[in-house]
XYZ file of C-alpha atoms in Angstrom:
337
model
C -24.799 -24.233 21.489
C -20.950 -24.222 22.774
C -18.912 -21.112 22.269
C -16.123 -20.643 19.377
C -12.665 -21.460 20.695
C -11.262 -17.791 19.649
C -13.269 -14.767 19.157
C -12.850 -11.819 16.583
C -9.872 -10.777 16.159
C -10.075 -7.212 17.707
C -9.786 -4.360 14.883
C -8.651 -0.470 15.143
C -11.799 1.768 15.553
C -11.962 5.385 14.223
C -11.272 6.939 17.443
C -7.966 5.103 17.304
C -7.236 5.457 13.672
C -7.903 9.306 13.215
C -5.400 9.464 15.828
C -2.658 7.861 13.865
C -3.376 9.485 11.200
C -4.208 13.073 12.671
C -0.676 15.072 10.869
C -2.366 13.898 7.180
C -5.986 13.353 7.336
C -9.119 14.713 8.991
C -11.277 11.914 9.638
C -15.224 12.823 10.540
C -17.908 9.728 10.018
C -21.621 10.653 10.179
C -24.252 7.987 9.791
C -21.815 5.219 8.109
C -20.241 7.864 5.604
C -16.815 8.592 6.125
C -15.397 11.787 5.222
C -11.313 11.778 4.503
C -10.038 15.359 4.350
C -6.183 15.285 2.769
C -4.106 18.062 5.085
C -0.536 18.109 6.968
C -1.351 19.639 10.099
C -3.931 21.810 10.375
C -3.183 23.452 6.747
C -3.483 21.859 3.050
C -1.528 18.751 2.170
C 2.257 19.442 1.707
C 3.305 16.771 -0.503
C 6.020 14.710 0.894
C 7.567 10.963 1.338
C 5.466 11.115 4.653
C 2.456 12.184 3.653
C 2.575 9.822 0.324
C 3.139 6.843 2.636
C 0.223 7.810 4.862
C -1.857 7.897 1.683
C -2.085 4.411 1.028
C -1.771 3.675 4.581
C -4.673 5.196 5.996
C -6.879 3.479 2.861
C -5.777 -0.167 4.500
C -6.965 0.811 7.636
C -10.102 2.080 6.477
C -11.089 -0.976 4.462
C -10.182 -2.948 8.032
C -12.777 -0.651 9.762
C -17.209 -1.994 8.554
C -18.837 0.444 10.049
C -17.367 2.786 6.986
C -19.841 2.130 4.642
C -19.372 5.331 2.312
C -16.294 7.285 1.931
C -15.857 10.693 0.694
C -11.978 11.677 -0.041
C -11.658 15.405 -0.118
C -8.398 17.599 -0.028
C -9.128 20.875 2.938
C -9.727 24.507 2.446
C -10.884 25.435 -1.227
C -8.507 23.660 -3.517
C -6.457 20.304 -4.666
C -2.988 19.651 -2.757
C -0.979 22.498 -4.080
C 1.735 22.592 -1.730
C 5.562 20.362 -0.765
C 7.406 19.753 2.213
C 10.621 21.194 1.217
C 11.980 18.742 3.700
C 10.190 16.037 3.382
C 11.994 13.872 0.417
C 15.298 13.636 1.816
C 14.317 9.496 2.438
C 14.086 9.364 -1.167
C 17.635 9.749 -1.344
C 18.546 7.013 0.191
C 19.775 4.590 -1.557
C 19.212 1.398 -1.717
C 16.438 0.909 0.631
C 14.658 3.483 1.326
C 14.168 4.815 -2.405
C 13.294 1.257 -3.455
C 10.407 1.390 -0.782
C 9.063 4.414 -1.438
C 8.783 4.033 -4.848
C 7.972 0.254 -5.307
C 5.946 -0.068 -2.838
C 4.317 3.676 -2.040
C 3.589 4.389 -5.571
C 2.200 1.419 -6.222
C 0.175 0.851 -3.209
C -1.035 4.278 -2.781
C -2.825 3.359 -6.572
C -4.261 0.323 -6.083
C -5.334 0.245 -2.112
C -7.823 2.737 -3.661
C -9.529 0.186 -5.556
C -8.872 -3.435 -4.096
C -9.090 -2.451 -0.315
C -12.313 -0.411 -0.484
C -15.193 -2.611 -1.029
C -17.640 0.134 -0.582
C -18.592 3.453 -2.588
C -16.286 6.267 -3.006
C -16.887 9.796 -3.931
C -13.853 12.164 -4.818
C -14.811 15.693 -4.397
C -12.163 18.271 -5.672
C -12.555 21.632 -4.590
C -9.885 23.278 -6.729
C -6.991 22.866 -8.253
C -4.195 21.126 -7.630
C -1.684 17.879 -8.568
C -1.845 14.240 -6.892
C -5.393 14.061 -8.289
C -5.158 9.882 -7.570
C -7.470 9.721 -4.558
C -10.069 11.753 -6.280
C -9.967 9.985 -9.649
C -10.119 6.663 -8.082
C -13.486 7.160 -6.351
C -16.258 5.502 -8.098
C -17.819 9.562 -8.132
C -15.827 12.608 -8.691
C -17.108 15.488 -8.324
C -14.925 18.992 -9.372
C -14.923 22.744 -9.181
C -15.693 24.555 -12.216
C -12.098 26.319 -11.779
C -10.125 23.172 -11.146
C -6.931 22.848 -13.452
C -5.335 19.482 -13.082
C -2.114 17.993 -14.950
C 0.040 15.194 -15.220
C 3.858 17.053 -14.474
C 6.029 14.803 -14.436
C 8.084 14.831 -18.093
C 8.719 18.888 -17.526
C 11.191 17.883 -14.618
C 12.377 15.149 -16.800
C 10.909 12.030 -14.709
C 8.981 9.315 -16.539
C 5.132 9.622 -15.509
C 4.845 6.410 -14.322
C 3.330 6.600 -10.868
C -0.459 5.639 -12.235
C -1.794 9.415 -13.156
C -0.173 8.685 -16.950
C -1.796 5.351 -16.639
C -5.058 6.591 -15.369
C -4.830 9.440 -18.423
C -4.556 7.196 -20.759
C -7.597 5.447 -19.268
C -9.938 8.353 -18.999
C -9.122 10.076 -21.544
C -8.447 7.338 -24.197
C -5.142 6.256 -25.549
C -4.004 9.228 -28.045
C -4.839 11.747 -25.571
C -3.503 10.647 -22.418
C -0.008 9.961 -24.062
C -0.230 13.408 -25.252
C -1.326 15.286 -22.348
C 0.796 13.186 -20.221
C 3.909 13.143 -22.183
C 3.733 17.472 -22.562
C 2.645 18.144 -19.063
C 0.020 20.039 -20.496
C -3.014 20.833 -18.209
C -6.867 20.772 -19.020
C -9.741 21.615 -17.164
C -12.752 20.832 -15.511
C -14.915 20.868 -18.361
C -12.479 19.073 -20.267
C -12.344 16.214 -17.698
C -16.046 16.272 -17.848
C -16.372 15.787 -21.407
C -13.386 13.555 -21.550
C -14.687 10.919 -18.901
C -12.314 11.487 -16.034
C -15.223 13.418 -13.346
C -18.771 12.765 -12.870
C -20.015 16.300 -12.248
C -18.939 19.739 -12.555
C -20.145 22.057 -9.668
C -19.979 25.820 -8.897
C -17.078 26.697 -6.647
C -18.115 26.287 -3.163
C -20.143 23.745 -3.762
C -18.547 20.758 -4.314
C -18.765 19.162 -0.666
C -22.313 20.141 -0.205
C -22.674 17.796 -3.218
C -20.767 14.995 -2.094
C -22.668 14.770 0.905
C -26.234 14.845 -0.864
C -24.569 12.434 -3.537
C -23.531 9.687 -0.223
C -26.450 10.253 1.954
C -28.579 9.370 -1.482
C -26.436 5.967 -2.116
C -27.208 5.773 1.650
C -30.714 4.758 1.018
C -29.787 1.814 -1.006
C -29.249 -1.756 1.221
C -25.930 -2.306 2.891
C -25.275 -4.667 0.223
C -26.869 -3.885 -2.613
C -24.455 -0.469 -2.745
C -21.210 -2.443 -1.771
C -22.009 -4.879 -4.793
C -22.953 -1.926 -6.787
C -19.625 -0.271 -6.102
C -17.446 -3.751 -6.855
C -18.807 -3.418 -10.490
C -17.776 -0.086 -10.540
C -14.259 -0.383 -9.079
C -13.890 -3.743 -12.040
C -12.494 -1.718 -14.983
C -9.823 -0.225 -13.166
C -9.153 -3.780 -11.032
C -8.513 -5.101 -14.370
C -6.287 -2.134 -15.348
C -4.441 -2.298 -12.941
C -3.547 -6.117 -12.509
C -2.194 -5.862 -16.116
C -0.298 -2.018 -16.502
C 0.341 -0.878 -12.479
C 3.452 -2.196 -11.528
C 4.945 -1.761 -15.131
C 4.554 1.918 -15.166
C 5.903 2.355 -11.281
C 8.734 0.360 -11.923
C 9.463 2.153 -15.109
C 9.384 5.268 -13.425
C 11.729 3.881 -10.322
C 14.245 2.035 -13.156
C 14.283 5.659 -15.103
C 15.237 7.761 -11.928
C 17.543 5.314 -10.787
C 19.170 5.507 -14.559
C 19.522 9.247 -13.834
C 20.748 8.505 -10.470
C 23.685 6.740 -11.342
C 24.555 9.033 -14.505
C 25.029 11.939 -11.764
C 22.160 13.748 -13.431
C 19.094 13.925 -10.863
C 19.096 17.275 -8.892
C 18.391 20.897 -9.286
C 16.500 22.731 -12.198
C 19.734 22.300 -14.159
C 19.351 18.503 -14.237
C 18.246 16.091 -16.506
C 16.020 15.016 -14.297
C 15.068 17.036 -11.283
C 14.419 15.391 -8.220
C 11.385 15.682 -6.327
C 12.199 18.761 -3.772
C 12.968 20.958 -6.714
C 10.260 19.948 -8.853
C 7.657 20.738 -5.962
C 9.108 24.236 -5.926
C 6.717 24.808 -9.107
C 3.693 23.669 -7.877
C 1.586 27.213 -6.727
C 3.232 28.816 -9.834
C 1.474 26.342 -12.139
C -2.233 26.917 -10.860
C -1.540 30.612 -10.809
C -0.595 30.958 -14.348
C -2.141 29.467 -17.227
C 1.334 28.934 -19.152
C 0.483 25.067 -18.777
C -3.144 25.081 -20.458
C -1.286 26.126 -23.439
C 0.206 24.270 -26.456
C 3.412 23.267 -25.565
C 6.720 24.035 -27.352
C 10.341 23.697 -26.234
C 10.312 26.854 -25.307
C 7.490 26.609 -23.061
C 9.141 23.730 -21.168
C 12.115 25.673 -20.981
C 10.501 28.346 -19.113
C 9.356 25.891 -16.483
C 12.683 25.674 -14.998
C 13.035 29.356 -14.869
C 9.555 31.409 -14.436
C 8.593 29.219 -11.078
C 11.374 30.801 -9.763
C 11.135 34.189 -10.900
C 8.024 34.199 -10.158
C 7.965 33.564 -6.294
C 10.683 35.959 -5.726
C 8.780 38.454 -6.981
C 5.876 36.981 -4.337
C 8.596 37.087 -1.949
C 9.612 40.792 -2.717
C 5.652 41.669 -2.601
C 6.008 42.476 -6.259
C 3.188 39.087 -7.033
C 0.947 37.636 -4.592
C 0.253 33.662 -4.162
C -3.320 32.733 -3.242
C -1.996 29.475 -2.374
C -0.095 30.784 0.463
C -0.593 27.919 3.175
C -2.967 28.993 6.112
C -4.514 27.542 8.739
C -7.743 25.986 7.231
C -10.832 24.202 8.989
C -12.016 21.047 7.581
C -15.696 20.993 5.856
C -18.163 19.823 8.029
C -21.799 18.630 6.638
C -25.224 20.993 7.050
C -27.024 18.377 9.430
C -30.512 17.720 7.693
């Protein structure tokens, strides 16, 4: 036999990759499974243009790389991402290009590399609460802490909910319900996304990545590709979704902001719409209070642009304390067995 004319082309390996990706993800891979751990730093995940980007970067790369054969996305320490760059949105500002990137392409990509780059099986493991639930939701498992409160927030800062979590509500949790809980903001629970259809399993706190693991190194006795066929038919119903209903609700969330945008009224808490930096300033407030889990009125909504606030001076004055405080945080690391 002769010898091809051209070899393989010559891929990124981990060792390479987890490098790249080192100021958003924790990247450790033990017998084929691949565990992602969401961070910025060497804290929990501060959302940000950056760190949405990454996102949806670092999935690409991951489908490029075979020797991931199961992949467990996780967010560190013992809850969701509850935390914003205060600086990190100033990009989305910029108009035309930059905005128009971030939000056409990064919203949509971030969504759907999830479940037409990854041919193999994906486990979402949620160890507490927190927003920016796509990664999780999008695994073919997801596994959650009983105290995990989750939400779609988007309409109390006035935006349209169109990044794919209003999409994916309406999915999960049927039609009726996902407009309302998306259109109110309102949160629900673990045992409500249990019963609902949204998570897999509900596990004690603490407990969630032990799971995980046992849950992957189980699928791991399965053939190569008996599993990755297995997880094609799993990924199918959202495929589907998504070719018809994606792009429509990113865009209609990028042509409502940009509406805003040229009225003069994106900005502060005072705004018809607030933009993203003063939005994020709510985010510990929401998981430490359960003003959210409540039926919504108007004046319920009108207190989210006021008790956020209150609320972390007094945190700053010592009066209140925030668990959420970010700290330095070591990523889980699997019992060997």
């Amino acid at each position: 036999m002769g010898t091809p004319l051209a070899d393989y082309v010559k891929l990124p390996q981990l060792e390479e990759y987890k490098e790249w990706f080192k100021d958003f993800a924790d990247l450790y891979r033990e017998d084929g499974i691949l565990q992602v751990t969401w961070k910025t730093n060497d804290g929990p995940m501060c959302h940000s243009g950056m760190s949405h980007r990454a996102c949806s970067q670092l999935t690409r790369v991951l489908s490029l790389d075979w020797k991931n054969e199961i992949i467990i996305f996780t967010h560190i320490g013992d809850s969701w991402m509850t935390e914003s760059d205060p600086n990190g949105w100033d990009t989305y500002a910029e108009l035309p290009i930059q905005r128009f990137q971030h939000q056409y392409f990064d919203d949509t990509n971030l969504i759907k590399n999830m479940v037409f780059d990854l041919d193999v099986p994906t486990i979402g493991a949620i160890p507490g609460p927190g927003f920016h639930w796509d990664s999780a939701m999008l695994c073919d498992i997801t596994i959650a802490s009983d105290d995990t409160w989750m939400e779609v927030p988007h309409a109390h800062g006035g935006l349209v909910p169109g990044d794919g979590m209003g999409l994916m509500a309406q999915h999960f949790f049927g039609t009726k319900r996902g407009n309302y809980y998306a259109m109110t903001a309102r949160q629900w629970t673990a045992q409500q996304m249990l019963d609902w259809g949204m998570v897999s399993e509900v596990v004690e706190k603490g407990t969630v990545m032990d799971r995980a693991w046992e849950i992957a190194r189980m699928l791991k006795t399965m053939p190569y590709e008996n599993r990755t066929i297995m997880s094609n038919l799993a990924k199918r119903p959202l495929k589907k979704l998504f070719v018809e209903d994606l792009k429509l609700h990113t865009v209609s969330e990028q042509y409502a902001s940009l509406l805003r945008i040229a009225a003069g009224d994106l900005g502060d808490t005072n705004a018809g719409q607030q933009d993203e930096k003063y939005i994020s300033q709510t985010n510990d407030w929401r998981y430490c209070h359960d003003w959210m889990q409540q039926p919504p009125t108007r004046e319920s909504w009108e207190g989210f642009r006021t008790k956020p606030f209150e609320w972390a001076k007094e945190v700053e004055e010592g009066k209140a304390t925030n668990p959420f405080t970010p700290k330095p945080t070591e990523p889980y690391r699997p019992k060997k067995v």
